[in-house]
Coordinates of C-alpha atoms and ligand atoms in Angstrom, one line a residue:
X1 CA 80.4 11.7 -20.7
X2 CA 79.3 9.8 -23.7
X3 CA 80.6 10.7 -27.1
X4 CA 77.8 11.6 -29.4
X5 CA 79.4 12.3 -32.9
X6 CA 82.1 10.2 -34.4
X7 CA 85.5 11.8 -33.4
X8 CA 88.3 12.1 -35.7
X9 CA 91.7 10.5 -34.5
X10 CA 93.0 13.6 -33.0
X11 CA 89.8 14.4 -31.2
X12 CA 89.7 10.8 -29.8
X13 CA 93.2 11.3 -28.4
X14 CA 92.1 14.6 -26.8
X15 CA 88.8 13.1 -25.4
X16 CA 90.7 10.0 -24.0
X17 CA 93.4 12.4 -22.4
X18 CA 90.7 14.7 -20.9
X19 CA 88.8 11.8 -19.5
X20 CA 92.0 10.7 -17.9
X21 CA 93.2 14.0 -16.6
X22 CA 89.8 14.6 -15.1
X23 CA 90.8 11.9 -12.5
X24 CA 94.0 13.5 -11.6
X25 CA 95.0 16.2 -9.4
X26 CA 97.6 18.0 -11.5
X27 CA 99.3 21.3 -10.5
X28 CA 97.4 24.3 -12.1
X29 CA 98.2 24.7 -15.9
X30 CA 100.2 21.5 -16.4
X31 CA 97.3 19.7 -18.0
X32 CA 97.1 22.1 -20.8
X33 CA 101.0 22.2 -21.2
X34 CA 101.0 18.3 -21.5
X35 CA 97.9 18.1 -23.9
X36 CA 99.1 20.6 -26.5
X37 CA 101.6 19.7 -29.4
X38 CA 104.7 21.8 -28.9
X39 CA 105.2 22.6 -32.6
X40 CA 104.7 21.2 -36.0
X41 CA 106.9 21.9 -39.0
X42 CA 105.4 21.6 -42.3
X43 CA 107.9 21.2 -45.2
X44 CA 107.0 21.5 -49.0
X45 CA 109.9 20.5 -51.3
X46 CA 110.4 19.8 -55.1
X47 CA 112.0 16.7 -56.6
X48 CA 112.5 16.5 -60.3
X49 CA 111.3 13.0 -61.4
X50 CA 109.9 11.6 -64.5
X51 CA 110.7 14.6 -66.4
X52 CA 108.9 17.3 -64.3
X53 CA 109.0 18.6 -60.9
X54 CA 106.9 17.2 -58.2
X55 CA 106.0 18.8 -54.9
X56 CA 105.7 16.9 -51.7
X57 CA 104.4 17.9 -48.4
X58 CA 105.8 16.4 -45.1
X59 CA 105.6 17.1 -41.4
X60 CA 107.6 16.7 -38.4
X61 CA 105.7 17.3 -35.2
X62 CA 107.1 17.6 -31.7
X63 CA 104.5 16.9 -28.9
X64 CA 106.6 17.1 -25.7
X65 CA 110.2 18.1 -25.0
X66 CA 110.1 17.2 -21.3
X67 CA 112.8 14.7 -22.2
X68 CA 115.1 15.0 -25.3
X69 CA 115.6 13.6 -27.8
X70 CA 112.0 13.4 -29.0
X71 CA 111.2 10.1 -30.6
X72 CA 108.7 8.8 -33.3
X73 CA 108.4 7.3 -36.7
X74 CA 107.9 8.8 -40.0
X75 CA 104.9 7.6 -41.9
X76 CA 104.4 7.4 -45.8
X77 CA 100.7 7.5 -46.6
X78 CA 98.3 9.7 -48.5
X79 CA 96.1 10.3 -45.6
X80 CA 99.0 12.0 -43.7
X81 CA 98.1 15.5 -42.5
X82 CA 98.9 17.8 -39.6
X83 CA 96.1 16.5 -37.3
X84 CA 97.0 12.8 -37.8
X85 CA 100.9 13.5 -37.2
X86 CA 100.0 15.6 -34.1
X87 CA 97.8 12.9 -32.6
X88 CA 100.5 10.2 -33.3
X89 CA 103.1 12.6 -31.7
X90 CA 101.0 12.9 -28.5
X91 CA 100.6 9.2 -28.4
X92 CA 104.5 8.7 -28.7
X93 CA 104.9 11.0 -25.6
X94 CA 102.7 8.7 -23.4
X95 CA 104.1 5.6 -25.0
X96 CA 107.6 6.5 -24.1
X97 CA 106.6 7.5 -20.7
X98 CA 104.8 4.1 -20.2
X99 CA 107.7 1.9 -21.1
X100 CA 110.2 4.3 -19.6
X101 CA 112.2 5.0 -22.7
X102 CA 113.8 8.3 -22.0
X103 CA 112.3 10.3 -24.7
X104 CA 109.7 13.1 -25.5
X105 CA 107.1 12.3 -28.2
X106 CA 107.3 13.2 -31.9
X107 CA 106.1 12.0 -35.2
X108 CA 106.7 12.6 -39.0
X109 CA 104.8 12.0 -42.0
X110 CA 105.0 12.4 -45.7
X111 CA 101.9 12.7 -47.9
X112 CA 102.8 10.1 -50.6
X113 CA 101.6 6.7 -51.8
X114 CA 104.9 4.9 -51.7
X115 CA 103.5 2.2 -54.1
X116 CA 103.4 4.7 -56.8
X117 CA 107.2 5.4 -57.0
X118 CA 110.3 3.3 -57.9
X119 CA 112.9 2.7 -55.5
X120 CA 115.3 5.1 -56.8
X121 CA 112.6 7.8 -57.0
X122 CA 111.8 7.0 -53.2
X123 CA 115.4 7.3 -52.4
X124 CA 115.6 10.8 -53.9
X125 CA 112.3 11.8 -52.2
X126 CA 113.4 10.5 -48.9
X127 CA 116.9 12.0 -49.0
X128 CA 115.4 15.3 -49.9
X129 CA 112.7 15.1 -47.1
X130 CA 115.6 14.3 -44.6
X131 CA 117.7 17.1 -45.7
X132 CA 114.9 19.5 -44.9
X133 CA 114.5 17.9 -41.5
X134 CA 118.3 17.7 -40.6
X135 CA 118.7 21.3 -41.6
X136 CA 116.2 22.5 -38.8
X137 CA 117.5 19.7 -36.3
X138 CA 114.4 17.9 -36.7
X139 CA 116.7 14.9 -37.1
X140 CA 119.5 14.8 -34.7
X141 CA 120.9 12.2 -32.4
X142 CA 120.4 14.3 -29.2
X143 CA 117.1 16.3 -30.3
X144 CA 114.8 14.2 -32.6
X145 CA 115.2 10.8 -33.5
X146 CA 112.8 9.2 -36.2
X147 CA 112.0 5.7 -36.9
X148 CA 110.0 3.4 -39.2
X149 CA 106.2 3.7 -39.2
X150 CA 103.6 2.9 -41.8
X151 CA 105.0 2.7 -45.4
X152 CA 108.6 3.1 -44.3
X153 CA 111.2 0.5 -43.1
X154 CA 114.8 -0.3 -42.8
X155 CA 115.6 1.0 -46.3
X156 CA 114.3 4.5 -45.7
X157 CA 116.1 4.7 -42.3
X158 CA 119.4 3.7 -43.9
X159 CA 118.9 6.7 -46.5
X160 CA 117.9 9.1 -43.6
X161 CA 121.1 8.1 -41.6
X162 CA 123.2 8.5 -44.6
X163 CA 122.0 11.9 -45.5
X164 CA 122.5 13.0 -41.9
X165 CA 126.1 11.7 -41.9
X166 CA 126.8 13.6 -45.1
X167 CA 125.7 16.7 -43.5
X168 CA 127.5 16.2 -40.2
X169 CA 130.8 14.5 -41.1
X170 CA 132.3 15.0 -37.8
X171 CA 129.5 13.9 -35.6
X172 CA 130.7 10.6 -34.1
X173 CA 127.2 9.9 -32.9
X174 CA 125.7 10.3 -36.2
X175 CA 124.3 6.8 -36.5
X176 CA 122.1 7.5 -33.6
X177 CA 120.1 10.0 -35.7
X178 CA 117.5 7.6 -36.6
X179 CA 116.6 4.1 -35.4
X180 CA 115.2 1.1 -37.4
X181 CA 118.2 0.9 -39.6
X182 CA 119.3 -2.4 -41.3
X183 CA 121.5 -4.5 -39.1
X184 CA 124.6 -4.1 -41.3
X185 CA 124.2 -0.3 -41.2
X186 CA 124.1 0.5 -37.6
X187 CA 120.8 -1.2 -36.7
X188 CA 120.2 -3.7 -34.0
X189 CA 119.0 -7.5 -34.1
X190 CA 115.2 -7.8 -33.4
X191 CA 114.2 -4.2 -34.5
X192 CA 112.1 -5.4 -37.4
X193 CA 110.0 -7.8 -35.3
X194 CA 109.9 -5.7 -32.3
X195 CA 106.4 -4.1 -32.5
X196 CA 104.8 -7.6 -33.2
X197 CA 107.0 -9.4 -30.7
X198 CA 105.9 -6.7 -28.2
X199 CA 102.3 -7.6 -29.0
X200 CA 102.9 -11.0 -28.1
X201 CA 104.8 -10.3 -24.9
X202 CA 101.9 -7.9 -23.9
X203 CA 99.3 -10.8 -24.4
X204 CA 101.4 -13.2 -22.6
X205 CA 101.5 -10.8 -19.7
X206 CA 97.8 -10.3 -19.8
X207 CA 97.4 -14.0 -19.6
X208 CA 99.4 -13.9 -16.5
X209 CA 96.7 -11.7 -14.7
X210 CA 93.7 -14.0 -14.0
X211 CA 91.6 -11.1 -12.7
X212 CA 92.1 -9.2 -16.0
X213 CA 91.5 -12.5 -18.2
X214 CA 88.4 -12.9 -16.3
X215 CA 87.2 -9.3 -17.0
X216 CA 87.4 -10.1 -20.6
X217 CA 85.4 -13.3 -20.0
X218 CA 88.2 -15.6 -21.0
X219 CA 90.0 -18.1 -19.2
X220 CA 93.3 -20.2 -19.5
X221 CA 96.3 -19.2 -21.7
X222 CA 97.0 -18.2 -25.5
X223 CA 96.9 -21.8 -26.4
X224 CA 94.1 -22.5 -28.7
X225 CA 92.7 -18.9 -28.6
X226 CA 91.0 -17.9 -31.9
X227 CA 92.6 -14.8 -33.1
X228 CA 91.5 -12.3 -36.0
X229 CA 94.2 -9.9 -37.2
X230 CA 93.6 -7.0 -39.5
X231 CA 96.7 -5.9 -41.5
X232 CA 99.5 -8.4 -42.3
X233 CA 102.2 -5.8 -42.5
X234 CA 105.3 -5.9 -40.4
X235 CA 103.4 -5.5 -37.0
X236 CA 100.4 -7.8 -37.7
X237 CA 102.4 -10.4 -39.5
X238 CA 105.0 -10.7 -36.6
X239 CA 102.3 -10.7 -33.9
X240 CA 100.2 -13.4 -35.7
X241 CA 103.3 -15.6 -36.6
X242 CA 104.7 -15.6 -33.2
X243 CA 101.2 -16.2 -31.5
X244 CA 100.7 -19.1 -33.9
X245 CA 104.1 -20.9 -33.8
X246 CA 105.0 -20.2 -30.2
X247 CA 101.9 -19.8 -28.2
X248 CA 99.5 -22.3 -29.9
X249 CA 97.0 -19.6 -30.8
X250 CA 94.7 -20.3 -33.9
X251 CA 94.7 -17.3 -36.6
X252 CA 91.1 -17.6 -38.0
X253 CA 90.9 -14.5 -39.7
X254 CA 93.2 -12.2 -41.7
X255 CA 92.0 -8.9 -43.0
X256 CA 93.9 -7.1 -45.8
X257 CA 93.3 -4.2 -48.2
X258 CA 91.7 -6.4 -51.0
X259 CA 89.5 -8.4 -48.5
X260 CA 89.7 -11.0 -45.7
X261 CA 90.4 -14.7 -45.4
X262 CA 88.5 -16.8 -43.0
X263 CA 89.1 -20.4 -41.9
X264 CA 87.6 -21.5 -38.3
X265 CA 90.5 -24.3 -38.4
X266 CA 93.2 -21.7 -38.6
X267 CA 95.4 -20.1 -41.3
X268 CA 98.9 -20.5 -41.8
X269 CA 100.4 -17.0 -41.3
X270 CA 103.7 -17.8 -43.2
X271 CA 101.8 -19.0 -46.2
X272 CA 99.5 -16.3 -46.4
X273 CA 102.3 -13.6 -46.1
X274 CA 104.1 -15.3 -49.0
X275 CA 100.9 -15.3 -51.0
X276 CA 100.5 -11.6 -50.4
X277 CA 104.1 -10.8 -51.4
X278 CA 103.6 -12.8 -54.6
X279 CA 100.1 -11.8 -55.6
X280 CA 99.7 -8.3 -54.1
X281 CA 96.7 -9.2 -51.7
X282 CA 94.8 -12.2 -50.2
X283 CA 92.5 -12.7 -53.2
X284 CA 92.8 -16.2 -54.6
X285 CA 94.4 -17.8 -51.5
X286 CA 93.3 -21.4 -51.0
X287 CA 92.3 -23.0 -47.9
X288 CA 90.1 -20.0 -46.7
X289 CA 86.7 -18.4 -47.4
X290 CA 87.2 -15.1 -48.9
X291 CA 85.3 -12.1 -47.9
X292 CA 85.5 -9.2 -50.6
X293 CA 84.2 -6.8 -47.8
X294 CA 87.2 -7.4 -45.3
X295 CA 85.6 -5.1 -42.5
X296 CA 82.8 -7.8 -41.9
X297 CA 85.5 -10.3 -40.6
X298 CA 86.3 -7.8 -37.7
X299 CA 82.8 -8.7 -36.4
X300 CA 83.3 -12.5 -36.6
X301 CA 83.2 -14.5 -33.4
X302 CA 86.9 -15.0 -31.8
X303 CA 88.7 -14.6 -28.6
X304 CA 91.2 -11.9 -29.5
X305 CA 90.9 -9.1 -32.2
X306 CA 94.3 -7.5 -33.3
X307 CA 93.8 -4.3 -35.4
X308 CA 97.2 -3.9 -36.9
X309 CA 96.5 -1.4 -39.8
X310 CA 94.8 1.9 -39.8
X311 CA 93.4 4.2 -37.2
X312 CA 89.5 4.5 -36.7
X313 CA 88.5 1.0 -38.0
X314 CA 86.4 0.3 -35.0
X315 CA 84.1 3.1 -34.8
X316 CA 80.7 4.1 -33.8
X317 CA 79.4 2.3 -37.0
X318 CA 80.5 -1.1 -36.1
X319 CA 81.4 -1.2 -32.3
X320 CA 78.1 -2.7 -31.3
X321 CA 78.6 -5.6 -33.7
X322 CA 82.2 -6.4 -32.6
X323 CA 82.1 -9.8 -30.8
X324 CA 85.7 -10.1 -29.6
X325 CA 85.9 -10.0 -25.9
X326 CA 89.5 -9.0 -26.0
X327 CA 91.0 -6.4 -28.3
X328 CA 94.8 -5.5 -28.6
X329 CA 95.5 -2.2 -30.5
X330 CA 98.6 -3.2 -32.5
X331 CA 97.9 -0.2 -34.7
X332 CA 97.8 3.4 -33.3
X333 CA 94.3 4.8 -32.7
X334 CA 92.3 1.7 -34.2
X335 CA 89.4 2.3 -31.8
X336 CA 87.6 5.8 -31.8
X337 CA 86.8 7.4 -28.5
X338 CA 83.1 6.7 -29.5
X339 CA 83.8 3.1 -30.1
X340 CA 85.6 2.9 -26.9
X341 CA 82.5 4.0 -25.0
X342 CA 80.2 1.4 -26.7
X343 CA 82.8 -1.5 -26.2
X344 CA 83.4 -0.6 -22.4
X345 CA 79.6 -0.9 -21.8
X346 CA 79.6 -4.3 -23.6
X347 CA 82.4 -5.4 -21.3
X348 CA 85.1 -5.7 -24.1
X349 CA 88.5 -5.4 -22.6
X350 CA 90.9 -3.2 -24.8
X351 CA 94.8 -3.3 -24.3
X352 CA 95.5 0.0 -25.5
X353 CA 97.8 1.3 -28.3
X354 CA 100.1 3.3 -26.2
X355 CA 101.1 0.1 -24.3
X356 CA 100.3 -2.6 -26.9
X357 CA 102.5 -1.3 -29.7
X358 CA 105.4 0.1 -27.6
X359 CA 107.7 -2.6 -28.5
X360 CA 108.9 -0.8 -31.5
X361 CA 110.1 2.3 -29.7
X362 CA 111.4 0.1 -26.8
X363 CA 113.8 -1.7 -29.2
X364 CA 114.4 1.7 -31.0
X365 CA 115.8 2.8 -27.5
X366 CA 118.1 -0.1 -27.3
X367 CA 119.4 0.8 -30.8
X368 CA 120.0 4.3 -29.9
X369 CA 121.9 3.3 -26.8
X370 CA 123.9 0.8 -29.0
X371 CA 124.8 3.5 -31.4
X372 CA 125.8 6.0 -28.6
X373 CA 128.0 3.4 -26.9
X374 CA 129.5 2.0 -30.2
X375 CA 129.5 -1.5 -29.1
X376 CA 127.2 -4.5 -29.8
X377 CA 125.2 -5.6 -26.6
X378 CA 126.8 -8.6 -25.1
X379 CA 130.2 -8.4 -27.0
X380 CA 132.3 -7.9 -23.7
X381 CA 130.4 -10.5 -21.4
X382 CA 129.2 -13.3 -23.7
X383 CA 132.3 -15.7 -23.8
X384 CA 133.3 -14.7 -20.2
X385 CA 129.8 -15.9 -19.1
X386 CA 130.2 -19.0 -21.2
X387 CA 133.5 -19.7 -19.5
X388 CA 132.0 -19.6 -16.0
X389 CA 129.1 -21.7 -17.1
X390 CA 131.5 -24.3 -18.3
X391 CA 133.1 -24.4 -14.8
X392 CA 129.6 -25.4 -13.4
X393 CA 129.1 -27.8 -16.0
X394 CA 132.2 -29.6 -15.5
X395 CA 131.5 -30.0 -11.8
X396 CA 128.1 -31.4 -12.6
X397 CA 129.7 -33.8 -15.1
X398 CA 131.9 -35.0 -12.2
X399 CA 128.9 -35.6 -10.1
X400 CA 127.1 -37.4 -12.9
X401 CA 130.0 -39.8 -13.1
X402 CA 130.1 -40.2 -9.3
X403 CA 126.3 -40.9 -8.9
X404 CA 126.1 -43.3 -11.7
X405 CA 122.6 -44.5 -12.3
X406 CA 121.2 -42.5 -9.4
X407 CA 121.4 -39.1 -11.3
X408 CA 122.1 -37.7 -14.5
X409 CA 122.0 -34.3 -16.2
X410 CA 118.7 -33.4 -17.9
X411 CA 119.4 -33.8 -21.9
X412 CA 120.0 -30.6 -23.6
X413 CA 120.7 -28.8 -20.1
X414 CA 124.4 -28.5 -20.9
X415 CA 123.9 -27.1 -24.6
X416 CA 121.3 -24.6 -23.2
X417 CA 123.1 -23.5 -20.3
X418 CA 126.4 -23.0 -22.1
X419 CA 124.8 -20.9 -24.9
X420 CA 125.7 -17.2 -23.9
X421 CA 123.1 -14.6 -25.0
X422 CA 123.7 -13.0 -28.3
X423 CA 122.4 -9.5 -29.1
X424 CA 119.0 -10.9 -30.4
X425 CA 118.5 -12.8 -27.1
X426 CA 119.4 -9.7 -25.0
X427 CA 117.0 -7.4 -27.0
X428 CA 114.1 -9.8 -26.6
X429 CA 115.0 -10.2 -22.8
X430 CA 114.8 -6.4 -22.4
X431 CA 111.8 -6.0 -24.5
X432 CA 110.0 -8.7 -22.5
X433 CA 111.0 -7.2 -19.1
X434 CA 109.8 -3.9 -20.5
X435 CA 106.4 -5.2 -21.6
X436 CA 105.9 -7.0 -18.3
X437 CA 106.7 -4.1 -16.0
X438 CA 104.6 -1.6 -18.1
X439 CA 101.7 -3.9 -18.0
X440 CA 102.0 -4.5 -14.2
X441 CA 101.9 -0.6 -13.8
X442 CA 98.7 -0.1 -15.7
X443 CA 96.9 -3.1 -14.4
X444 CA 97.4 -2.2 -11.0
X445 CA 96.4 1.3 -11.7
X446 CA 93.2 -0.1 -13.1
X447 CA 92.4 -2.1 -10.1
X448 CA 93.5 0.5 -7.6
X449 CA 90.6 2.8 -8.0
X450 CA 86.9 2.4 -8.9
X451 CA 86.8 5.5 -11.2
X452 CA 89.8 4.0 -13.5
X453 CA 87.2 2.2 -15.8
X454 CA 89.7 0.5 -18.2
X455 CA 93.2 -0.2 -19.1
X456 CA 93.4 2.8 -21.4
X457 CA 92.5 5.2 -18.6
X458 CA 95.1 3.4 -16.5
X459 CA 97.7 3.7 -19.2
X460 CA 96.9 7.4 -19.6
X461 CA 97.1 7.9 -15.7
X462 CA 100.4 6.3 -15.6
X463 CA 101.9 8.0 -18.6
X464 CA 100.5 11.6 -17.6
X465 CA 101.7 11.1 -14.1
X466 CA 105.3 10.5 -15.2
X467 CA 105.3 13.5 -17.8
X468 CA 103.7 15.7 -15.2
X469 CA 106.4 14.5 -12.7
X470 CA 109.1 15.4 -15.1
X471 CA 107.7 18.9 -15.8
X472 CA 107.2 19.6 -12.1
X473 CA 110.7 18.4 -11.2
X474 CA 112.0 21.0 -13.7
X475 CA 110.0 23.8 -12.3
X476 CA 108.2 24.3 -15.5
Ligands
LIG501 N1 106.6 4.3 -35.3 C1 106.7 3.4 -34.2 C2 105.6 3.8 -33.2 O1 104.6 4.4 -33.4 C3 108.1 3.4 -33.6 C4 108.6 4.7 -33.1 C5 110.1 4.7 -32.7 O2 110.7 3.5 -32.8 O3 110.7 5.6 -32.5 O4 105.6 3.6 -32.0

């Protein structure tokens, strides 16, 4: 069924969900139960700032409680409304199911432009918002665990955790009430980079599947691939940086709020980021052509397009002109259901949001487990492993002496082999494994049936199948 009129974000999620369940044989009633959002709480609260009372509107939506706690970020943006929060909460349910993070889906939002407020004002607003949610168990280590999203980060999570602890002074697991906290305040190494890192691991896994690479009319590896990224925020910046520095990809376009940079020879991601931090935007950056109308760069020739900013940026208005053969949705909902139809007909391959940006919630899961276990990953084993490796290295050294010129250890082997894995290495390894396993599940679903027309439909089938399995097992 072709989409005729541009659907909203929420309609897009519903359309994609419906297209997937039409291919499934679910027990009666389960489809509707999974589709609907269980509850959305709206809170309006006042904070006295700048000599007057300001009223703010926030939401926390719970999509599915088939597993608890429910999980999902809190977004600070003026565009936040009930529909958006509910669509995002639904995506969280499917995202968690896909990467086997044992959570239901939730999402929160505060209708605010964070750039308009000073840090101490944002702290007051955040603490008050958190208070309203904690009071109703909408922030709670065993029921509902928020995390950062657009417009929020470690700082806000630390305020939220502190507010929860002040209200629950005897809860020994209080730190697990929110993830994405700073490393020195109960966080975990590698959470900040996690979503961008996950995009990199997702692309690496995609390129390990020759059949899928061929479907996108591409070949080879990530090395030398031309990449355009929209949004150099936390997710876009880390994804672009890692692809450039570790995989040899060429970042030829960067689209930001105030326009876009384009350079076919490649842009230096680190330098562009520094420029944005210093000047508030990309305008004036040397070594690139500047386009005032940033959206036009989405339509430039490239191998991989990474929308890492807002929803709905690839829509029925521009989909026909998008030249990238491969799109990886680092943002949530960047391609509308209408654009999805157009792109599929053109042969574009889309790695869908619910998989592509699941790195964030995956590492959130590790952080939550760390908080509940009250011990850093690797603390018990690291030195013991090193000692055992040392034994082997000693034997190899004896062999090295004995064999003289005939054989010697590869330079660096000893140092590399002896280095025990710290928390960051373990987090990256767990994330890599998660991204690989989840991709394998959706790719094999894609190829297993003719009516599974793309990776998104496959991802929905895998995710909905797991959620339905959980409902059925409970007898709900
Ligand atoms: N806000 C992120 C997302 O949309 C992370 C959620 C989390 O870590 O719970 O996936």
